[in-house]
CSV table of C-alpha atoms in Angstrom, one decimal:
chain,number,residue,atom,x,y,z
N,1,UNK,CA,40.5,337.1,167.1
N,2,UNK,CA,41.4,339.4,169.9
N,3,UNK,CA,41.0,338.4,173.6
N,4,UNK,CA,38.2,340.9,174.0
N,5,UNK,CA,36.4,339.6,170.9
N,6,UNK,CA,36.7,336.1,172.2
N,7,UNK,CA,35.4,337.0,175.6
N,8,UNK,CA,32.4,338.8,174.1
N,9,UNK,CA,31.7,335.9,171.6
N,10,UNK,CA,31.8,333.3,174.4
N,11,UNK,CA,30.1,335.7,177.0
N,12,UNK,CA,32.7,334.6,179.4
N,13,UNK,CA,32.4,336.7,182.6
N,14,UNK,CA,34.8,335.5,185.2
N,15,UNK,CA,36.8,338.1,187.1
N,16,UNK,CA,39.8,337.9,184.8
N,17,UNK,CA,37.7,338.4,181.7
N,18,UNK,CA,35.8,341.4,183.2
N,19,UNK,CA,39.1,343.1,184.1
N,20,UNK,CA,40.2,342.7,180.5
N,21,UNK,CA,37.0,344.3,179.3
N,22,UNK,CA,37.4,347.2,181.8
N,23,UNK,CA,40.9,347.8,180.5
N,24,UNK,CA,40.0,347.6,176.8
N,25,UNK,CA,41.1,350.5,174.5
N,26,UNK,CA,40.7,351.4,170.9
N,27,UNK,CA,39.0,348.8,168.7
N,28,UNK,CA,38.4,346.4,171.6
N,29,UNK,CA,36.6,349.2,173.5
N,30,UNK,CA,34.4,349.8,170.5
N,31,UNK,CA,33.6,346.1,170.3
N,32,UNK,CA,32.5,346.1,173.9
N,33,UNK,CA,30.1,349.0,173.3
N,34,UNK,CA,28.8,347.5,170.0
N,35,UNK,CA,28.0,344.3,171.8
N,36,UNK,CA,26.2,346.1,174.6
N,37,UNK,CA,24.1,348.1,172.1
N,38,UNK,CA,23.2,344.8,170.3
N,39,UNK,CA,22.1,343.2,173.6
N,40,UNK,CA,20.1,346.2,174.7
N,41,UNK,CA,18.3,346.4,171.3
N,42,UNK,CA,17.4,342.7,171.5
N,43,UNK,CA,16.3,342.4,175.1
N,44,UNK,CA,15.2,345.9,176.1
N,45,UNK,CA,14.6,347.8,172.9
N,46,UNK,CA,15.1,351.6,172.2
N,47,UNK,CA,12.7,352.9,174.9
N,48,UNK,CA,13.9,355.0,177.8
N,49,UNK,CA,11.6,354.7,180.9
N,50,UNK,CA,11.1,357.9,182.9
N,51,UNK,CA,10.9,358.2,186.7
N,52,UNK,CA,9.9,361.5,188.2
N,53,UNK,CA,12.4,362.1,191.0
N,54,UNK,CA,11.4,363.6,194.3
N,55,UNK,CA,14.3,364.3,196.6
N,56,UNK,CA,12.2,364.3,199.8
N,57,UNK,CA,14.7,365.2,202.5
N,58,UNK,CA,18.4,365.7,203.1
N,59,UNK,CA,18.0,364.8,206.8
N,60,UNK,CA,20.2,361.7,207.4
N,61,UNK,CA,21.4,359.8,210.5
N,62,UNK,CA,24.4,358.4,208.8
N,63,UNK,CA,27.8,359.8,208.1
N,64,UNK,CA,29.2,358.2,205.0
N,65,UNK,CA,32.7,359.6,204.2
N,66,UNK,CA,31.7,360.5,200.6
N,67,UNK,CA,28.3,362.0,201.0
N,68,UNK,CA,27.5,365.7,201.2
N,69,UNK,CA,24.3,365.3,203.3
N,70,UNK,CA,26.0,363.2,206.0
N,71,UNK,CA,24.9,364.0,209.6
N,72,UNK,CA,28.1,365.8,210.5
N,73,UNK,CA,27.8,368.4,207.7
N,74,UNK,CA,26.7,371.5,209.7
N,75,UNK,CA,27.0,373.8,206.7
N,76,UNK,CA,23.9,372.3,205.1
N,77,UNK,CA,20.4,373.7,205.4
N,78,UNK,CA,18.2,370.7,206.2
N,79,UNK,CA,14.8,370.4,204.6
N,80,UNK,CA,11.8,368.1,204.3
N,81,UNK,CA,9.4,368.6,201.4
N,82,UNK,CA,5.9,369.0,202.7
N,83,UNK,CA,3.1,366.6,201.8
N,84,UNK,CA,1.2,369.3,199.7
N,85,UNK,CA,4.4,370.0,197.8
N,86,UNK,CA,5.0,366.2,197.3
N,87,UNK,CA,1.4,365.9,196.0
N,88,UNK,CA,2.1,368.6,193.5
N,89,UNK,CA,5.1,366.8,192.3
N,90,UNK,CA,3.1,363.6,192.0
N,91,UNK,CA,0.4,365.4,190.0
N,92,UNK,CA,3.1,366.7,187.7
N,93,UNK,CA,4.5,363.2,187.2
N,94,UNK,CA,1.0,361.8,186.5
N,95,UNK,CA,0.0,364.7,184.2
N,96,UNK,CA,3.2,364.4,182.2
N,97,UNK,CA,2.7,360.7,181.7
N,98,UNK,CA,6.0,359.7,183.1
N,99,UNK,CA,4.6,356.3,184.3
N,100,UNK,CA,6.7,356.1,187.5
N,101,UNK,CA,8.3,358.1,190.2
N,102,UNK,CA,11.2,357.8,192.7
N,103,UNK,CA,11.2,358.9,196.4
N,104,UNK,CA,14.8,359.5,197.5
N,105,UNK,CA,15.9,360.5,201.0
N,106,UNK,CA,18.7,360.4,203.5
N,107,UNK,CA,18.7,357.4,205.7
N,108,UNK,CA,16.3,357.7,208.7
N,109,UNK,CA,14.9,354.9,210.8
N,110,UNK,CA,11.9,356.0,212.9
N,111,UNK,CA,8.2,355.5,213.2
N,112,UNK,CA,7.5,359.1,212.1
N,113,UNK,CA,9.6,358.7,209.0
N,114,UNK,CA,8.0,355.4,208.1
N,115,UNK,CA,4.6,357.0,208.4
N,116,UNK,CA,5.6,359.9,206.2
N,117,UNK,CA,6.7,357.5,203.4
N,118,UNK,CA,3.5,355.5,203.9
N,119,UNK,CA,1.4,358.6,203.6
N,120,UNK,CA,3.2,359.6,200.4
N,121,UNK,CA,2.7,356.1,198.9
N,122,UNK,CA,-1.1,356.4,199.6
N,123,UNK,CA,-1.1,359.8,197.9
N,124,UNK,CA,0.7,358.4,194.9
N,125,UNK,CA,-2.0,355.7,194.5
N,126,UNK,CA,-4.8,358.2,194.9
N,127,UNK,CA,-3.4,360.9,192.6
N,128,UNK,CA,-2.0,358.5,190.1
N,129,UNK,CA,-5.2,356.4,190.1
N,130,UNK,CA,-3.0,353.3,190.8
N,131,UNK,CA,-1.2,353.6,187.5
N,132,UNK,CA,2.2,355.0,188.7
N,133,UNK,CA,5.1,352.7,189.4
N,134,UNK,CA,7.0,353.6,192.6
N,135,UNK,CA,10.6,353.3,193.4
N,136,UNK,CA,11.9,354.0,197.0
N,137,UNK,CA,15.5,354.8,197.8
N,138,UNK,CA,15.3,355.4,201.6
N,139,UNK,CA,18.2,353.3,202.9
N,140,UNK,CA,18.4,350.4,205.3
N,141,UNK,CA,15.2,349.7,207.1
N,142,UNK,CA,13.7,346.7,209.0
N,143,UNK,CA,12.0,344.0,207.0
N,144,UNK,CA,8.8,345.0,208.8
N,145,UNK,CA,9.1,348.5,207.4
N,146,UNK,CA,9.9,347.2,203.9
N,147,UNK,CA,6.8,345.1,204.0
N,148,UNK,CA,4.7,348.0,205.3
N,149,UNK,CA,5.8,350.2,202.4
N,150,UNK,CA,5.3,347.4,199.9
N,151,UNK,CA,1.7,346.9,201.1
N,152,UNK,CA,1.2,350.7,200.8
N,153,UNK,CA,2.1,350.7,197.1
N,154,UNK,CA,5.9,350.6,196.6
N,155,UNK,CA,7.1,348.4,193.7
N,156,UNK,CA,10.8,348.9,193.5
N,157,UNK,CA,13.6,349.7,195.9
N,158,UNK,CA,17.2,350.9,195.2
N,159,UNK,CA,19.8,350.3,197.9
N,160,UNK,CA,23.3,350.9,196.7
N,161,UNK,CA,26.1,348.9,198.2
N,162,UNK,CA,28.6,351.5,196.9
N,163,UNK,CA,31.3,348.9,197.0
N,164,UNK,CA,31.0,345.1,197.3
N,165,UNK,CA,34.5,344.8,198.7
N,166,UNK,CA,34.2,344.8,202.5
N,167,UNK,CA,37.6,346.5,203.1
N,168,UNK,CA,36.8,349.3,200.7
N,169,UNK,CA,33.3,349.6,202.1
N,170,UNK,CA,34.9,350.6,205.5
N,171,UNK,CA,37.1,353.1,203.8
N,172,UNK,CA,33.9,354.8,202.6
N,173,UNK,CA,31.9,354.4,205.9
N,174,UNK,CA,32.7,354.5,209.6
N,175,UNK,CA,33.0,351.1,211.0
N,176,UNK,CA,30.2,351.2,213.6
N,177,UNK,CA,26.6,349.9,214.1
N,178,UNK,CA,25.1,352.5,211.8
N,179,UNK,CA,27.5,351.5,208.9
N,180,UNK,CA,27.7,347.8,208.8
N,181,UNK,CA,28.5,346.0,205.5
N,182,UNK,CA,26.7,342.8,206.6
N,183,UNK,CA,23.5,344.7,207.6
N,184,UNK,CA,23.4,346.4,204.3
N,185,UNK,CA,23.8,343.1,202.5
N,186,UNK,CA,21.0,341.6,204.6
N,187,UNK,CA,18.8,344.6,203.8
N,188,UNK,CA,19.2,343.8,200.1
N,189,UNK,CA,18.2,340.2,200.6
N,190,UNK,CA,15.2,341.3,202.7
N,191,UNK,CA,14.0,343.5,199.9
N,192,UNK,CA,14.0,340.5,197.6
N,193,UNK,CA,12.2,338.5,200.2
N,194,UNK,CA,9.5,341.2,200.4
N,195,UNK,CA,8.9,341.0,196.6
N,196,UNK,CA,10.5,344.3,195.5
N,197,UNK,CA,12.1,344.8,192.2
N,198,UNK,CA,15.5,345.2,193.9
N,199,UNK,CA,18.3,347.4,192.8
N,200,UNK,CA,21.8,348.3,193.9
N,201,UNK,CA,24.8,350.1,192.5
N,202,UNK,CA,28.3,351.2,193.2
N,203,UNK,CA,30.5,354.3,192.8
N,204,UNK,CA,33.2,354.1,190.1
N,205,UNK,CA,36.6,355.8,190.4
N,206,UNK,CA,36.9,356.0,194.1
N,207,UNK,CA,40.1,356.5,196.1
N,208,UNK,CA,41.7,353.2,196.9
N,209,UNK,CA,39.5,351.4,194.4
N,210,UNK,CA,41.1,348.9,191.9
N,211,UNK,CA,39.9,347.5,188.6
N,212,UNK,CA,39.6,344.2,190.4
N,213,UNK,CA,37.2,345.8,192.8
N,214,UNK,CA,35.0,346.9,190.0
N,215,UNK,CA,35.0,343.5,188.4
N,216,UNK,CA,34.0,342.0,191.8
N,217,UNK,CA,31.2,344.6,191.9
N,218,UNK,CA,29.7,343.4,188.6
N,219,UNK,CA,30.0,339.7,189.8
N,220,UNK,CA,28.3,340.7,193.1
N,221,UNK,CA,25.3,342.2,191.2
N,222,UNK,CA,25.0,339.2,189.0
N,223,UNK,CA,25.2,336.8,192.0
N,224,UNK,CA,22.7,338.8,193.9
N,225,UNK,CA,20.4,338.5,190.9
N,226,UNK,CA,19.4,342.2,191.0
N,227,UNK,CA,16.5,343.6,188.9
N,228,UNK,CA,17.9,347.1,188.4
N,229,UNK,CA,21.1,349.1,188.8
N,230,UNK,CA,22.0,352.7,189.5
N,231,UNK,CA,25.7,353.3,189.4
N,232,UNK,CA,28.0,356.1,188.2
N,233,UNK,CA,31.2,357.9,188.8
N,234,UNK,CA,32.4,359.0,192.2
N,235,UNK,CA,32.3,362.8,192.5
N,236,UNK,CA,34.0,364.6,195.4
N,237,UNK,CA,32.3,366.8,197.9
N,238,UNK,CA,34.4,369.3,199.7
N,239,UNK,CA,32.7,368.9,203.1
N,240,UNK,CA,33.4,365.1,203.4
N,241,UNK,CA,36.0,363.0,205.0
N,242,UNK,CA,37.0,361.4,201.7
N,243,UNK,CA,37.8,364.7,200.1
N,244,UNK,CA,41.2,364.7,201.6
N,245,UNK,CA,42.1,361.8,199.2
N,246,UNK,CA,41.0,363.8,196.1
N,247,UNK,CA,44.5,363.4,194.6
N,248,UNK,CA,43.9,359.6,194.4
N,249,UNK,CA,40.8,360.1,192.3
N,250,UNK,CA,41.1,359.2,188.6
N,251,UNK,CA,40.6,362.0,186.0
N,252,UNK,CA,37.1,362.9,184.9
N,253,UNK,CA,37.8,361.3,181.6
N,254,UNK,CA,38.9,358.0,183.2
N,255,UNK,CA,35.9,357.9,185.5
N,256,UNK,CA,33.5,358.4,182.7
N,257,UNK,CA,35.2,355.8,180.6
N,258,UNK,CA,35.1,353.3,183.4
N,259,UNK,CA,31.5,354.1,184.2
N,260,UNK,CA,30.5,353.5,180.5
N,261,UNK,CA,32.3,350.2,180.5
N,262,UNK,CA,30.7,349.1,183.7
N,263,UNK,CA,27.2,349.9,182.2
N,264,UNK,CA,28.1,348.1,179.0
N,265,UNK,CA,29.5,345.0,180.7
N,266,UNK,CA,26.5,344.8,183.1
N,267,UNK,CA,24.1,345.1,180.2
N,268,UNK,CA,25.7,342.1,178.5
N,269,UNK,CA,25.9,340.1,181.7
N,270,UNK,CA,22.4,340.8,182.9
N,271,UNK,CA,20.6,341.5,179.6
N,272,UNK,CA,17.1,342.4,180.8
N,273,UNK,CA,17.6,344.4,184.0
N,274,UNK,CA,16.9,348.1,184.2
N,275,UNK,CA,20.0,350.3,184.3
N,276,UNK,CA,19.8,354.0,185.1
N,277,UNK,CA,21.7,356.8,183.3
N,278,UNK,CA,22.6,358.7,186.5
N,279,UNK,CA,22.9,362.4,187.1
N,280,UNK,CA,26.5,361.9,188.2
N,281,UNK,CA,27.4,361.1,184.6
N,282,UNK,CA,26.1,364.5,183.4
N,283,UNK,CA,28.0,366.2,186.2
N,284,UNK,CA,31.4,365.1,184.9
N,285,UNK,CA,30.8,365.6,181.2
N,286,UNK,CA,28.2,367.4,179.2
N,287,UNK,CA,26.2,364.6,177.5
N,288,UNK,CA,27.2,362.0,180.0
N,289,UNK,CA,23.7,360.6,180.4
N,290,UNK,CA,23.3,360.3,176.6
N,291,UNK,CA,26.6,358.3,176.6
N,292,UNK,CA,25.2,356.1,179.3
N,293,UNK,CA,22.0,355.4,177.3
N,294,UNK,CA,24.1,354.5,174.2
N,295,UNK,CA,26.3,352.2,176.4
N,296,UNK,CA,23.3,350.2,177.7
N,297,UNK,CA,21.3,352.2,180.2
N,298,UNK,CA,17.5,352.5,179.8
N,299,UNK,CA,16.2,354.6,182.7
N,300,UNK,CA,16.2,358.4,183.3
N,301,UNK,CA,14.9,360.3,186.3
N,302,UNK,CA,13.8,363.9,185.5
N,303,UNK,CA,13.8,365.8,188.7
N,304,UNK,CA,10.4,366.9,190.0
N,305,UNK,CA,11.7,368.2,193.4
N,306,UNK,CA,10.6,371.8,194.0
N,307,UNK,CA,13.5,374.1,192.9
N,308,UNK,CA,13.6,375.7,196.3
N,309,UNK,CA,15.2,372.6,197.8
N,310,UNK,CA,17.4,371.2,195.0
N,311,UNK,CA,20.6,373.0,196.0
N,312,UNK,CA,20.5,371.5,199.5
N,313,UNK,CA,20.2,367.9,198.2
N,314,UNK,CA,23.9,368.0,197.4
N,315,UNK,CA,25.3,364.5,197.6
N,316,UNK,CA,28.4,365.8,195.6
N,317,UNK,CA,29.7,369.1,194.2
N,318,UNK,CA,28.5,370.7,191.0
N,319,UNK,CA,25.3,368.7,190.7
N,320,UNK,CA,23.4,369.8,187.5
N,321,UNK,CA,19.9,371.1,187.4
N,322,UNK,CA,19.8,372.7,190.8
N,323,UNK,CA,18.3,375.9,189.3
N,324,UNK,CA,15.6,374.1,187.3
N,325,UNK,CA,12.0,373.5,188.1
N,326,UNK,CA,10.2,370.3,187.1
N,327,UNK,CA,9.1,371.6,183.6
N,328,UNK,CA,12.8,372.6,182.9
N,329,UNK,CA,14.0,369.1,183.8
N,330,UNK,CA,11.3,367.6,181.6
N,331,UNK,CA,12.5,369.6,178.6
N,332,UNK,CA,16.2,368.8,179.3
N,333,UNK,CA,15.4,365.0,179.5
N,334,UNK,CA,13.4,365.0,176.3
N,335,UNK,CA,16.2,366.6,174.4
N,336,UNK,CA,18.9,364.3,175.7
N,337,UNK,CA,16.8,361.2,174.8
N,338,UNK,CA,16.5,362.4,171.2
N,339,UNK,CA,20.3,363.1,171.1
N,340,UNK,CA,21.0,359.6,172.3
N,341,UNK,CA,18.8,358.2,169.4
N,342,UNK,CA,16.3,356.7,171.8
N,343,UNK,CA,12.5,357.1,172.4
N,344,UNK,CA,10.9,358.3,175.6
N,345,UNK,CA,8.4,355.7,176.9
N,346,UNK,CA,5.5,357.7,178.2
N,347,UNK,CA,2.6,356.1,180.2
N,348,UNK,CA,4.5,352.9,181.0
N,349,UNK,CA,5.8,351.9,184.5
N,350,UNK,CA,8.9,350.4,182.9
N,351,UNK,CA,9.0,347.4,185.3
N,352,UNK,CA,12.1,345.2,185.2
N,353,UNK,CA,11.8,342.4,182.6
N,354,UNK,CA,14.3,340.5,184.7
N,355,UNK,CA,12.1,340.8,187.8
N,356,UNK,CA,9.1,339.4,185.9
N,357,UNK,CA,11.1,336.4,184.9
N,358,UNK,CA,12.7,336.0,188.3
N,359,UNK,CA,9.5,335.8,190.3
N,360,UNK,CA,8.1,333.2,187.9
C-alpha cells in the first residue's frame, strides 16, 4: 500500500500527510481525486448550488498587494451599481430560480455603505419573497454591522484570509491598521458569533508561498470549523505591487493542479461544507470550473452584474465573462455543469450541511 493510499484510508490529516497529498503524482494523485469524489457523492451528492453574483462596487479603502481594485490603482474607473440595477439583478436571480445570490464588494467601512447593503438586503427579501439565500462578501466590518446585516436578511458571509501564515499575509498586504492579520481573524470569529454560515479561503500559487503554507491553510480552515470555502489560484494583475514578483509564480498548470488538490483534500477533511468552483480556475484553463466540480466543489456563481460594469471589477488580469450579460452567464454555467457530469440545483438555497450540524 502506498503512503498516499494509507493516508486516505486512515484519513490522517496532520501537516506532514497533507504535504504528501499535495505533492502526489500519477496513480497517487488519481487516488486522491477518487476519494474526494467518493466523499462528495456520499455527503453532498451530485447537485451544484447556484448563487447569482452581483459585483456591487469596485470602490475599496484597502490596498492589498495582489488586488486590481486596490485604492492606489488610479487607472481604474470606479463604479457603484445603482439600487434599481441591483433590483433588476435580484429579479433575474429569482426569476431564473437560482435559489441564492452573492453581494460582493471592495472593503468599505462607513455608515453610508452599511445602509446601502442593508437596503439591498431588504430588497432581496421583498423581491425574492423571502425565498432567496444571501451571501455577503464585503470585507472586515464591526460586529455591530455584521449583526445589522444578519438582522436585515443575510445568511452567509465569505471573508477570505488569503493566507493563514502571518508572515506571508504581510507580504500580501501592507502592515498597517487597515491590513491587520489579527483583526481579520477576529472578524471571522465574529461572523460565527453572529450566526452566519461562515466561509473563508486562500490564494494558491502565490510568490513566496510553500507547500507547507498550503497544508497549514487547510488545517486553519478545519480548526476554524468553517461552513464554506472559496479558494483558487493566484492570478497576477499588472497594476499591483505583487506583480513585480511574477517570475516567482508557479506555472498555470502547477497552480491548477495545486488548486484541484486543495479542493479535493478539503472535501475529504471537511466532508459536508460548501466549496465554490471559482472563476479564477476558469481564467487559467478552459474547463477549470468543471475540473473543480469533479475534484469536490459544489457551488457555482453565475454573474448577474450588469455587463456595463464587469470589466472594471478586475481583481486580476484576463477575468472571463466580462463581455457577457446575465443570460449569457446562465447559459455558460448550465453547459459547464452538464460537462462536469453534475446537476444544477434550482430553487434551493443550498445552505451548508456542515452549518446545520454545527449550530445544533
